[in-house]
Amino acid sequence: MTKKATLLTVLLALLAFESSKAQSIDFLRQRIDSLLEDKSAMVGVAVRGTNSQDTISINGDTRLPMQSIFKYHLALAVLHQIDQGEFSLEQVISLDKELMDSYKHLWSLLRKRYPEGGDVSLREILTLTVANSDNVGCDVLYKLIGGPAVVENYMHQMGIADIAIKYNELTMQTVWEYQYENWTTAKATNTTLMTFFENSHQQLTKKSYDFLWGTMKQSWHPKVSMKSFLPENTIIAHKTGHSGKNDKGITAAQNDIGIIFLPDGTYFYLSVLVSDSKEEANVNKKIIADITKLCWDYFSKE
């Protein structure tokens, strides 16, 4: 075989491979579309592998309420200020009983640990806010750095345009409609995950980077969805957000965003935002779990 013929054969093989990959990612999209077609909910999905061709967006530019996934963005802004020398993970913050009592209707492991208040390190507050979705910790951090607008502005400065953060947890939970003003898109959350995980422009120092992603991998929540159908020891760095139902039976947000690590050390980014759902809670959670499993199966066969 001549060199020219050999080169042509190689090129055809590469084209066939790329065509196969495209068909494969399209097949994954079709399976997700099929999964969603009979669901009474708006679902935003963004998938991205380490290969940029492995990208899917379904309603990916739709503005959807974040609920507690905004604690991930908050953590980024706090760590940025720590890296700037404004604060330290080891500094102590005084919390009083009046503050704890004002959050009795909201989830807080911090309040359970310190019902009378106390002196707590910023490290512990930030850890509980990210890993355990602590609402007291969340609002303490918002107050510390200057409010929700500071986080929104930081995201915009980092090139994440599709996000708005107007209220802290306590205010957001007082009026149902307020949560819709704390919005983002599935594509924007994937971009945020990728930007700070890859850290190519050293958005975070190594100390802050290791702290954040170590904490995200510990993230726990009783409504965790991504892990449901994956192998038991799968590592996921993720953040959830959940609104509960209103008196009309509508769930405004059942969200999970994260980085899922495969056994071979590769990973993929996934954001699933389930909004305005008339489905039961177990159905909303299963939507996220099913999509995660479909993506896991796809990337596991790469």
PDB file of C-alpha atoms in Angstrom:
ATOM      1  CA  MET A   1       0.000   0.000   0.000  1.00  0.00           C
ATOM      2  CA  THR A   2       1.361   3.424  -0.930  1.00  0.00           C
ATOM      3  CA  LYS A   3       1.904   6.168   1.654  1.00  0.00           C
ATOM      4  CA  LYS A   4      -0.929   8.134   0.049  1.00  0.00           C
ATOM      5  CA  ALA A   5      -3.305   5.179   0.317  1.00  0.00           C
ATOM      6  CA  THR A   6      -2.244   4.572   3.929  1.00  0.00           C
ATOM      7  CA  LEU A   7      -2.889   8.215   4.820  1.00  0.00           C
ATOM      8  CA  LEU A   8      -6.296   8.074   3.161  1.00  0.00           C
ATOM      9  CA  THR A   9      -7.165   4.940   5.118  1.00  0.00           C
ATOM     10  CA  VAL A  10      -6.162   6.609   8.382  1.00  0.00           C
ATOM     11  CA  LEU A  11      -8.198   9.719   7.564  1.00  0.00           C
ATOM     12  CA  LEU A  12     -11.267   7.658   6.707  1.00  0.00           C
ATOM     13  CA  ALA A  13     -10.890   5.718   9.939  1.00  0.00           C
ATOM     14  CA  LEU A  14     -10.678   8.971  11.914  1.00  0.00           C
ATOM     15  CA  LEU A  15     -13.748  10.337  10.151  1.00  0.00           C
ATOM     16  CA  ALA A  16     -15.626   7.132  10.874  1.00  0.00           C
ATOM     17  CA  PHE A  17     -14.594   7.354  14.522  1.00  0.00           C
ATOM     18  CA  GLU A  18     -15.734  10.966  14.851  1.00  0.00           C
ATOM     19  CA  SER A  19     -19.012  10.107  13.093  1.00  0.00           C
ATOM     20  CA  SER A  20     -19.540   7.223  15.504  1.00  0.00           C
ATOM     21  CA  LYS A  21     -18.871   9.536  18.462  1.00  0.00           C
ATOM     22  CA  ALA A  22     -21.361  12.087  17.175  1.00  0.00           C
ATOM     23  CA  GLN A  23     -24.002   9.416  16.700  1.00  0.00           C
ATOM     24  CA  SER A  24     -23.267   8.119  20.189  1.00  0.00           C
ATOM     25  CA  ILE A  25     -23.694  11.502  21.906  1.00  0.00           C
ATOM     26  CA  ASP A  26     -26.830  12.070  19.816  1.00  0.00           C
ATOM     27  CA  PHE A  27     -28.137   8.728  21.021  1.00  0.00           C
ATOM     28  CA  LEU A  28     -27.535   9.818  24.624  1.00  0.00           C
ATOM     29  CA  ARG A  29     -29.476  13.009  23.914  1.00  0.00           C
ATOM     30  CA  GLN A  30     -32.333  10.977  22.437  1.00  0.00           C
ATOM     31  CA  ARG A  31     -32.468   8.765  25.514  1.00  0.00           C
ATOM     32  CA  ILE A  32     -32.615  11.778  27.817  1.00  0.00           C
ATOM     33  CA  ASP A  33     -35.286  13.403  25.640  1.00  0.00           C
ATOM     34  CA  SER A  34     -37.294  10.182  25.779  1.00  0.00           C
ATOM     35  CA  LEU A  35     -36.963  10.072  29.541  1.00  0.00           C
ATOM     36  CA  LEU A  36     -38.348  13.607  29.855  1.00  0.00           C
ATOM     37  CA  GLU A  37     -41.140  13.539  27.270  1.00  0.00           C
ATOM     38  CA  ASP A  38     -43.912  12.396  29.619  1.00  0.00           C
ATOM     39  CA  LYS A  39     -42.803  14.449  32.650  1.00  0.00           C
ATOM     40  CA  SER A  40     -44.843  17.420  33.777  1.00  0.00           C
ATOM     41  CA  ALA A  41     -41.835  19.600  34.533  1.00  0.00           C
ATOM     42  CA  MET A  42     -39.352  21.978  32.950  1.00  0.00           C
ATOM     43  CA  VAL A  43     -35.979  20.227  33.074  1.00  0.00           C
ATOM     44  CA  GLY A  44     -32.714  21.911  32.193  1.00  0.00           C
ATOM     45  CA  VAL A  45     -29.847  19.540  31.433  1.00  0.00           C
ATOM     46  CA  ALA A  46     -26.207  20.191  30.595  1.00  0.00           C
ATOM     47  CA  VAL A  47     -23.652  17.420  30.076  1.00  0.00           C
ATOM     48  CA  ARG A  48     -19.990  17.851  29.229  1.00  0.00           C
ATOM     49  CA  GLY A  49     -17.162  15.352  29.108  1.00  0.00           C
ATOM     50  CA  THR A  50     -13.446  16.073  29.029  1.00  0.00           C
ATOM     51  CA  ASN A  51     -13.772  15.897  25.242  1.00  0.00           C
ATOM     52  CA  SER A  52     -15.619  19.062  24.220  1.00  0.00           C
ATOM     53  CA  GLN A  53     -17.525  17.077  21.559  1.00  0.00           C
ATOM     54  CA  ASP A  54     -19.222  15.141  24.346  1.00  0.00           C
ATOM     55  CA  THR A  55     -21.614  17.986  25.119  1.00  0.00           C
ATOM     56  CA  ILE A  56     -25.389  18.026  25.471  1.00  0.00           C
ATOM     57  CA  SER A  57     -27.762  20.823  26.334  1.00  0.00           C
ATOM     58  CA  ILE A  58     -31.508  20.363  26.776  1.00  0.00           C
ATOM     59  CA  ASN A  59     -33.289  23.564  27.829  1.00  0.00           C
ATOM     60  CA  GLY A  60     -29.763  24.548  28.799  1.00  0.00           C
ATOM     61  CA  ASP A  61     -30.297  28.293  28.404  1.00  0.00           C
ATOM     62  CA  THR A  62     -33.593  28.401  30.325  1.00  0.00           C
ATOM     63  CA  ARG A  63     -33.508  30.475  33.506  1.00  0.00           C
ATOM     64  CA  LEU A  64     -34.435  28.238  36.427  1.00  0.00           C
ATOM     65  CA  PRO A  65     -34.443  28.751  40.209  1.00  0.00           C
ATOM     66  CA  MET A  66     -31.302  27.605  42.003  1.00  0.00           C
ATOM     67  CA  GLN A  67     -32.384  27.094  45.592  1.00  0.00           C
ATOM     68  CA  SER A  68     -29.390  25.778  47.561  1.00  0.00           C
ATOM     69  CA  ILE A  69     -27.064  25.214  44.639  1.00  0.00           C
ATOM     70  CA  PHE A  70     -26.240  28.906  45.042  1.00  0.00           C
ATOM     71  CA  LYS A  71     -24.237  27.884  48.111  1.00  0.00           C
ATOM     72  CA  TYR A  72     -21.620  26.573  45.688  1.00  0.00           C
ATOM     73  CA  HIS A  73     -21.348  30.007  44.068  1.00  0.00           C
ATOM     74  CA  LEU A  74     -21.286  31.593  47.535  1.00  0.00           C
ATOM     75  CA  ALA A  75     -18.389  29.337  48.536  1.00  0.00           C
ATOM     76  CA  LEU A  76     -16.446  30.431  45.463  1.00  0.00           C
ATOM     77  CA  ALA A  77     -16.886  34.099  46.367  1.00  0.00           C
ATOM     78  CA  VAL A  78     -15.915  33.487  50.007  1.00  0.00           C
ATOM     79  CA  LEU A  79     -12.791  31.555  49.006  1.00  0.00           C
ATOM     80  CA  HIS A  80     -11.879  34.309  46.552  1.00  0.00           C
ATOM     81  CA  GLN A  81     -11.985  36.852  49.371  1.00  0.00           C
ATOM     82  CA  ILE A  82      -9.946  34.515  51.576  1.00  0.00           C
ATOM     83  CA  ASP A  83      -7.365  34.261  48.803  1.00  0.00           C
ATOM     84  CA  GLN A  84      -7.330  38.073  48.659  1.00  0.00           C
ATOM     85  CA  GLY A  85      -6.457  38.192  52.360  1.00  0.00           C
ATOM     86  CA  GLU A  86      -9.827  39.525  53.521  1.00  0.00           C
ATOM     87  CA  PHE A  87     -10.536  36.546  55.775  1.00  0.00           C
ATOM     88  CA  SER A  88      -9.019  33.277  56.970  1.00  0.00           C
ATOM     89  CA  LEU A  89     -10.503  29.807  57.215  1.00  0.00           C
ATOM     90  CA  GLU A  90      -9.255  29.700  60.798  1.00  0.00           C
ATOM     91  CA  GLN A  91     -10.791  32.979  61.960  1.00  0.00           C
ATOM     92  CA  VAL A  92     -13.568  32.730  64.528  1.00  0.00           C
ATOM     93  CA  ILE A  93     -17.054  34.149  64.035  1.00  0.00           C
ATOM     94  CA  SER A  94     -19.407  34.710  66.971  1.00  0.00           C
ATOM     95  CA  LEU A  95     -22.961  33.452  66.515  1.00  0.00           C
ATOM     96  CA  ASP A  96     -25.659  34.340  69.047  1.00  0.00           C
ATOM     97  CA  LYS A  97     -28.772  32.513  70.214  1.00  0.00           C
ATOM     98  CA  GLU A  98     -31.093  35.061  68.605  1.00  0.00           C
ATOM     99  CA  LEU A  99     -29.615  34.230  65.207  1.00  0.00           C
ATOM    100  CA  MET A 100     -30.028  30.507  65.788  1.00  0.00           C
ATOM    101  CA  ASP A 101     -33.634  30.936  66.906  1.00  0.00           C
ATOM    102  CA  SER A 102     -34.531  32.928  63.787  1.00  0.00           C
ATOM    103  CA  TYR A 103     -33.713  29.870  61.629  1.00  0.00           C
ATOM    104  CA  LYS A 104     -35.745  27.293  63.542  1.00  0.00           C
ATOM    105  CA  HIS A 105     -37.954  26.673  60.513  1.00  0.00           C
ATOM    106  CA  LEU A 106     -34.966  26.070  58.206  1.00  0.00           C
ATOM    107  CA  TRP A 107     -32.459  23.223  58.090  1.00  0.00           C
ATOM    108  CA  SER A 108     -29.209  23.887  59.964  1.00  0.00           C
ATOM    109  CA  LEU A 109     -26.736  21.426  61.418  1.00  0.00           C
ATOM    110  CA  LEU A 110     -24.877  24.457  62.736  1.00  0.00           C
ATOM    111  CA  ARG A 111     -27.915  25.397  64.842  1.00  0.00           C
ATOM    112  CA  LYS A 112     -28.156  21.823  66.142  1.00  0.00           C
ATOM    113  CA  ARG A 113     -24.501  21.918  67.187  1.00  0.00           C
ATOM    114  CA  TYR A 114     -24.693  25.383  68.750  1.00  0.00           C
ATOM    115  CA  PRO A 115     -28.323  25.989  69.833  1.00  0.00           C
ATOM    116  CA  GLU A 116     -27.207  28.719  72.254  1.00  0.00           C
ATOM    117  CA  GLY A 117     -24.795  30.243  69.790  1.00  0.00           C
ATOM    118  CA  GLY A 118     -21.017  30.251  70.154  1.00  0.00           C
ATOM    119  CA  ASP A 119     -17.675  30.975  68.538  1.00  0.00           C
ATOM    120  CA  VAL A 120     -17.264  28.993  65.324  1.00  0.00           C
ATOM    121  CA  SER A 121     -14.422  28.920  62.803  1.00  0.00           C
ATOM    122  CA  LEU A 122     -15.040  30.125  59.277  1.00  0.00           C
ATOM    123  CA  ARG A 123     -13.768  26.721  58.125  1.00  0.00           C
ATOM    124  CA  GLU A 124     -16.570  24.918  59.967  1.00  0.00           C
ATOM    125  CA  ILE A 125     -19.237  27.344  58.782  1.00  0.00           C
ATOM    126  CA  LEU A 126     -18.129  27.060  55.151  1.00  0.00           C
ATOM    127  CA  THR A 127     -17.826  23.273  55.353  1.00  0.00           C
ATOM    128  CA  LEU A 128     -21.341  22.852  56.738  1.00  0.00           C
ATOM    129  CA  THR A 129     -22.760  25.318  54.212  1.00  0.00           C
ATOM    130  CA  VAL A 130     -21.322  23.444  51.241  1.00  0.00           C
ATOM    131  CA  ALA A 131     -21.351  19.825  52.398  1.00  0.00           C
ATOM    132  CA  ASN A 132     -24.538  19.907  54.480  1.00  0.00           C
ATOM    133  CA  SER A 133     -26.445  22.782  52.862  1.00  0.00           C
ATOM    134  CA  ASP A 134     -26.587  24.667  56.167  1.00  0.00           C
ATOM    135  CA  ASN A 135     -28.919  27.663  56.014  1.00  0.00           C
ATOM    136  CA  VAL A 136     -27.576  29.509  59.047  1.00  0.00           C
ATOM    137  CA  GLY A 137     -24.053  29.130  57.721  1.00  0.00           C
ATOM    138  CA  CYS A 138     -25.161  30.291  54.294  1.00  0.00           C
ATOM    139  CA  ASP A 139     -26.569  33.574  55.529  1.00  0.00           C
ATOM    140  CA  VAL A 140     -23.687  34.185  57.930  1.00  0.00           C
ATOM    141  CA  LEU A 141     -21.374  33.949  54.927  1.00  0.00           C
ATOM    142  CA  TYR A 142     -23.538  36.229  52.796  1.00  0.00           C
ATOM    143  CA  LYS A 143     -23.441  38.831  55.550  1.00  0.00           C
ATOM    144  CA  LEU A 144     -19.684  38.389  56.014  1.00  0.00           C
ATOM    145  CA  ILE A 145     -18.764  39.136  52.394  1.00  0.00           C
ATOM    146  CA  GLY A 146     -21.311  41.889  51.776  1.00  0.00           C
ATOM    147  CA  GLY A 147     -24.513  40.233  50.567  1.00  0.00           C
ATOM    148  CA  PRO A 148     -25.887  38.330  47.550  1.00  0.00           C
ATOM    149  CA  ALA A 149     -24.938  41.089  45.092  1.00  0.00           C
ATOM    150  CA  VAL A 150     -21.252  40.474  45.861  1.00  0.00           C
ATOM    151  CA  VAL A 151     -21.577  36.835  44.803  1.00  0.00           C
ATOM    152  CA  GLU A 152     -23.563  37.727  41.691  1.00  0.00           C
ATOM    153  CA  ASN A 153     -20.983  40.344  40.689  1.00  0.00           C
ATOM    154  CA  TYR A 154     -18.115  37.920  41.266  1.00  0.00           C
ATOM    155  CA  MET A 155     -19.745  35.349  39.001  1.00  0.00           C
ATOM    156  CA  HIS A 156     -20.227  37.969  36.312  1.00  0.00           C
ATOM    157  CA  GLN A 157     -16.583  39.034  36.636  1.00  0.00           C
ATOM    158  CA  MET A 158     -15.574  35.408  36.150  1.00  0.00           C
ATOM    159  CA  GLY A 159     -17.500  35.287  32.886  1.00  0.00           C
ATOM    160  CA  ILE A 160     -20.614  33.520  34.204  1.00  0.00           C
ATOM    161  CA  ALA A 161     -23.290  35.824  32.795  1.00  0.00           C
ATOM    162  CA  ASP A 162     -26.389  33.645  33.196  1.00  0.00           C
ATOM    163  CA  ILE A 163     -26.896  33.926  36.924  1.00  0.00           C
ATOM    164  CA  ALA A 164     -28.726  36.255  39.307  1.00  0.00           C
ATOM    165  CA  ILE A 165     -28.574  36.164  43.110  1.00  0.00           C
ATOM    166  CA  LYS A 166     -30.866  38.645  44.813  1.00  0.00           C
ATOM    167  CA  TYR A 167     -31.759  37.079  48.178  1.00  0.00           C
ATOM    168  CA  ASN A 168     -30.151  35.116  50.967  1.00  0.00           C
ATOM    169  CA  GLU A 169     -31.766  31.923  52.266  1.00  0.00           C
ATOM    170  CA  LEU A 170     -33.910  33.496  54.985  1.00  0.00           C
ATOM    171  CA  THR A 171     -35.391  36.122  52.657  1.00  0.00           C
ATOM    172  CA  MET A 172     -35.763  33.721  49.735  1.00  0.00           C
ATOM    173  CA  GLN A 173     -37.831  31.342  51.850  1.00  0.00           C
ATOM    174  CA  THR A 174     -40.313  34.014  52.983  1.00  0.00           C
ATOM    175  CA  VAL A 175     -42.024  34.466  49.579  1.00  0.00           C
ATOM    176  CA  TRP A 176     -42.393  31.596  47.096  1.00  0.00           C
ATOM    177  CA  GLU A 177     -41.769  33.793  44.056  1.00  0.00           C
ATOM    178  CA  TYR A 178     -38.456  35.108  45.407  1.00  0.00           C
ATOM    179  CA  GLN A 179     -36.664  31.893  44.521  1.00  0.00           C
ATOM    180  CA  TYR A 180     -37.245  32.607  40.828  1.00  0.00           C
ATOM    181  CA  GLU A 181     -35.117  35.730  41.193  1.00  0.00           C
ATOM    182  CA  ASN A 182     -32.195  33.554  42.288  1.00  0.00           C
ATOM    183  CA  TRP A 183     -31.782  31.886  38.912  1.00  0.00           C
ATOM    184  CA  THR A 184     -29.211  30.328  36.651  1.00  0.00           C
ATOM    185  CA  THR A 185     -29.133  27.942  33.679  1.00  0.00           C
ATOM    186  CA  ALA A 186     -27.941  24.366  33.354  1.00  0.00           C
ATOM    187  CA  LYS A 187     -25.240  25.423  30.886  1.00  0.00           C
ATOM    188  CA  ALA A 188     -24.044  28.174  33.228  1.00  0.00           C
ATOM    189  CA  THR A 189     -23.710  25.804  36.176  1.00  0.00           C
ATOM    190  CA  ASN A 190     -21.674  23.385  34.077  1.00  0.00           C
ATOM    191  CA  THR A 191     -19.440  26.264  32.982  1.00  0.00           C
ATOM    192  CA  THR A 192     -18.993  27.328  36.612  1.00  0.00           C
ATOM    193  CA  LEU A 193     -18.123  23.795  37.679  1.00  0.00           C
ATOM    194  CA  MET A 194     -15.628  23.439  34.844  1.00  0.00           C
ATOM    195  CA  THR A 195     -14.047  26.881  35.302  1.00  0.00           C
ATOM    196  CA  PHE A 196     -13.217  26.350  38.942  1.00  0.00           C
ATOM    197  CA  PHE A 197     -12.417  22.651  38.788  1.00  0.00           C
ATOM    198  CA  GLU A 198      -9.964  23.029  35.938  1.00  0.00           C
ATOM    199  CA  ASN A 199      -8.629  26.198  37.634  1.00  0.00           C
ATOM    200  CA  SER A 200      -6.565  26.901  34.522  1.00  0.00           C
ATOM    201  CA  HIS A 201      -6.152  30.581  35.382  1.00  0.00           C
ATOM    202  CA  GLN A 202      -5.646  29.891  39.087  1.00  0.00           C
ATOM    203  CA  GLN A 203      -9.007  31.288  40.057  1.00  0.00           C
ATOM    204  CA  LEU A 204      -8.363  29.716  43.467  1.00  0.00           C
ATOM    205  CA  THR A 205      -5.135  29.151  45.359  1.00  0.00           C
ATOM    206  CA  LYS A 206      -4.146  25.518  45.904  1.00  0.00           C
ATOM    207  CA  LYS A 207      -5.265  25.685  49.544  1.00  0.00           C
ATOM    208  CA  SER A 208      -8.712  27.020  48.634  1.00  0.00           C
ATOM    209  CA  TYR A 209      -9.001  24.665  45.665  1.00  0.00           C
ATOM    210  CA  ASP A 210      -8.234  21.593  47.777  1.00  0.00           C
ATOM    211  CA  PHE A 211     -10.632  22.751  50.479  1.00  0.00           C
ATOM    212  CA  LEU A 212     -13.514  23.365  48.067  1.00  0.00           C
ATOM    213  CA  TRP A 213     -13.334  20.152  46.085  1.00  0.00           C
ATOM    214  CA  GLY A 214     -12.619  18.037  49.146  1.00  0.00           C
ATOM    215  CA  THR A 215     -15.751  19.527  50.728  1.00  0.00           C
ATOM    216  CA  MET A 216     -17.836  19.107  47.570  1.00  0.00           C
ATOM    217  CA  LYS A 217     -16.931  15.426  47.489  1.00  0.00           C
ATOM    218  CA  GLN A 218     -18.292  15.115  51.035  1.00  0.00           C
ATOM    219  CA  SER A 219     -21.512  16.872  50.095  1.00  0.00           C
ATOM    220  CA  TRP A 220     -24.486  15.242  51.756  1.00  0.00           C
ATOM    221  CA  HIS A 221     -28.182  15.927  51.592  1.00  0.00           C
ATOM    222  CA  PRO A 222     -31.224  13.725  52.323  1.00  0.00           C
ATOM    223  CA  LYS A 223     -32.512  14.478  48.822  1.00  0.00           C
ATOM    224  CA  VAL A 224     -29.331  13.441  46.995  1.00  0.00           C
ATOM    225  CA  SER A 225     -30.232  12.199  43.519  1.00  0.00           C
ATOM    226  CA  MET A 226     -27.138  11.778  41.368  1.00  0.00           C
ATOM    227  CA  LYS A 227     -25.718   8.881  43.367  1.00  0.00           C
ATOM    228  CA  SER A 228     -28.859   6.745  43.425  1.00  0.00           C
ATOM    229  CA  PHE A 229     -28.104   4.363  40.536  1.00  0.00           C
ATOM    230  CA  LEU A 230     -24.306   4.572  40.431  1.00  0.00           C
ATOM    231  CA  PRO A 231     -21.783   2.126  41.908  1.00  0.00           C
ATOM    232  CA  GLU A 232     -21.574   2.494  45.679  1.00  0.00           C
ATOM    233  CA  ASN A 233     -18.068   3.965  45.836  1.00  0.00           C
ATOM    234  CA  THR A 234     -18.538   6.485  43.030  1.00  0.00           C
ATOM    235  CA  ILE A 235     -16.983   9.854  43.846  1.00  0.00           C
ATOM    236  CA  ILE A 236     -19.136  12.889  43.089  1.00  0.00           C
ATOM    237  CA  ALA A 237     -18.374  16.518  43.884  1.00  0.00           C
ATOM    238  CA  HIS A 238     -21.822  18.053  43.829  1.00  0.00           C
ATOM    239  CA  LYS A 239     -24.383  20.430  45.282  1.00  0.00           C
ATOM    240  CA  THR A 240     -28.124  19.996  45.556  1.00  0.00           C
ATOM    241  CA  GLY A 241     -31.013  22.445  45.802  1.00  0.00           C
ATOM    242  CA  HIS A 242     -34.641  21.791  46.697  1.00  0.00           C
ATOM    243  CA  SER A 243     -37.668  24.021  47.132  1.00  0.00           C
ATOM    244  CA  GLY A 244     -40.304  21.671  48.479  1.00  0.00           C
ATOM    245  CA  LYS A 245     -43.895  21.971  47.212  1.00  0.00           C
ATOM    246  CA  ASN A 246     -46.264  24.883  47.374  1.00  0.00           C
ATOM    247  CA  ASP A 247     -49.981  24.612  48.171  1.00  0.00           C
ATOM    248  CA  LYS A 248     -50.703  23.913  44.484  1.00  0.00           C
ATOM    249  CA  GLY A 249     -48.453  20.862  44.498  1.00  0.00           C
ATOM    250  CA  ILE A 250     -45.723  22.535  42.422  1.00  0.00           C
ATOM    251  CA  THR A 251     -42.050  21.881  43.094  1.00  0.00           C
ATOM    252  CA  ALA A 252     -40.148  24.949  41.943  1.00  0.00           C
ATOM    253  CA  ALA A 253     -36.725  23.335  42.135  1.00  0.00           C
ATOM    254  CA  GLN A 254     -35.200  19.893  42.545  1.00  0.00           C
ATOM    255  CA  ASN A 255     -31.612  20.385  41.438  1.00  0.00           C
ATOM    256  CA  ASP A 256     -28.313  18.567  41.444  1.00  0.00           C
ATOM    257  CA  ILE A 257     -25.104  19.783  39.830  1.00  0.00           C
ATOM    258  CA  GLY A 258     -21.747  18.089  39.979  1.00  0.00           C
ATOM    259  CA  ILE A 259     -18.668  16.382  38.664  1.00  0.00           C
ATOM    260  CA  ILE A 260     -18.920  12.590  38.441  1.00  0.00           C
ATOM    261  CA  PHE A 261     -15.657  10.644  38.528  1.00  0.00           C
ATOM    262  CA  LEU A 262     -15.311   7.368  36.630  1.00  0.00           C
ATOM    263  CA  PRO A 263     -13.244   4.391  37.811  1.00  0.00           C
ATOM    264  CA  ASP A 264     -10.498   5.166  35.282  1.00  0.00           C
ATOM    265  CA  GLY A 265      -9.982   8.655  36.730  1.00  0.00           C
ATOM    266  CA  THR A 266     -11.812  10.564  33.997  1.00  0.00           C
ATOM    267  CA  TYR A 267     -14.902  12.583  34.785  1.00  0.00           C
ATOM    268  CA  PHE A 268     -17.849  14.450  33.348  1.00  0.00           C
ATOM    269  CA  TYR A 269     -19.848  17.517  34.343  1.00  0.00           C
ATOM    270  CA  LEU A 270     -23.596  17.273  34.804  1.00  0.00           C
ATOM    271  CA  SER A 271     -26.238  19.815  35.781  1.00  0.00           C
ATOM    272  CA  VAL A 272     -29.892  18.829  36.093  1.00  0.00           C
ATOM    273  CA  LEU A 273     -32.389  21.501  37.147  1.00  0.00           C
ATOM    274  CA  VAL A 274     -35.963  20.253  37.567  1.00  0.00           C
ATOM    275  CA  SER A 275     -38.378  23.166  37.823  1.00  0.00           C
ATOM    276  CA  ASP A 276     -42.113  23.864  38.085  1.00  0.00           C
ATOM    277  CA  SER A 277     -42.767  20.169  38.416  1.00  0.00           C
ATOM    278  CA  LYS A 278     -46.206  18.710  39.035  1.00  0.00           C
ATOM    279  CA  GLU A 279     -44.610  15.317  39.670  1.00  0.00           C
ATOM    280  CA  GLU A 280     -44.146  13.712  43.054  1.00  0.00           C
ATOM    281  CA  ALA A 281     -40.831  14.200  44.848  1.00  0.00           C
ATOM    282  CA  ASN A 282     -39.671  10.657  44.125  1.00  0.00           C
ATOM    283  CA  VAL A 283     -40.283  11.208  40.391  1.00  0.00           C
ATOM    284  CA  ASN A 284     -38.276  14.443  40.406  1.00  0.00           C
ATOM    285  CA  LYS A 285     -35.392  12.723  42.152  1.00  0.00           C
ATOM    286  CA  LYS A 286     -35.564   9.789  39.762  1.00  0.00           C
ATOM    287  CA  ILE A 287     -35.334  12.132  36.760  1.00  0.00           C
ATOM    288  CA  ILE A 288     -31.949  13.282  38.066  1.00  0.00           C
ATOM    289  CA  ALA A 289     -30.853   9.766  38.990  1.00  0.00           C
ATOM    290  CA  ASP A 290     -31.871   8.330  35.612  1.00  0.00           C
ATOM    291  CA  ILE A 291     -30.105  11.052  33.645  1.00  0.00           C
ATOM    292  CA  THR A 292     -26.971  10.577  35.729  1.00  0.00           C
ATOM    293  CA  LYS A 293     -27.024   6.830  35.083  1.00  0.00           C
ATOM    294  CA  LEU A 294     -27.488   7.330  31.330  1.00  0.00           C
ATOM    295  CA  CYS A 295     -24.489   9.661  31.300  1.00  0.00           C
ATOM    296  CA  TRP A 296     -22.459   7.274  33.442  1.00  0.00           C
ATOM    297  CA  ASP A 297     -23.134   4.440  31.030  1.00  0.00           C
ATOM    298  CA  TYR A 298     -22.191   6.598  28.053  1.00  0.00           C
ATOM    299  CA  PHE A 299     -18.911   7.889  29.485  1.00  0.00           C
ATOM    300  CA  SER A 300     -17.994   4.501  30.962  1.00  0.00           C
ATOM    301  CA  LYS A 301     -17.923   3.066  27.435  1.00  0.00           C
ATOM    302  CA  GLU A 302     -15.628   5.767  26.071  1.00  0.00           C
TER     303      GLU A 302
END
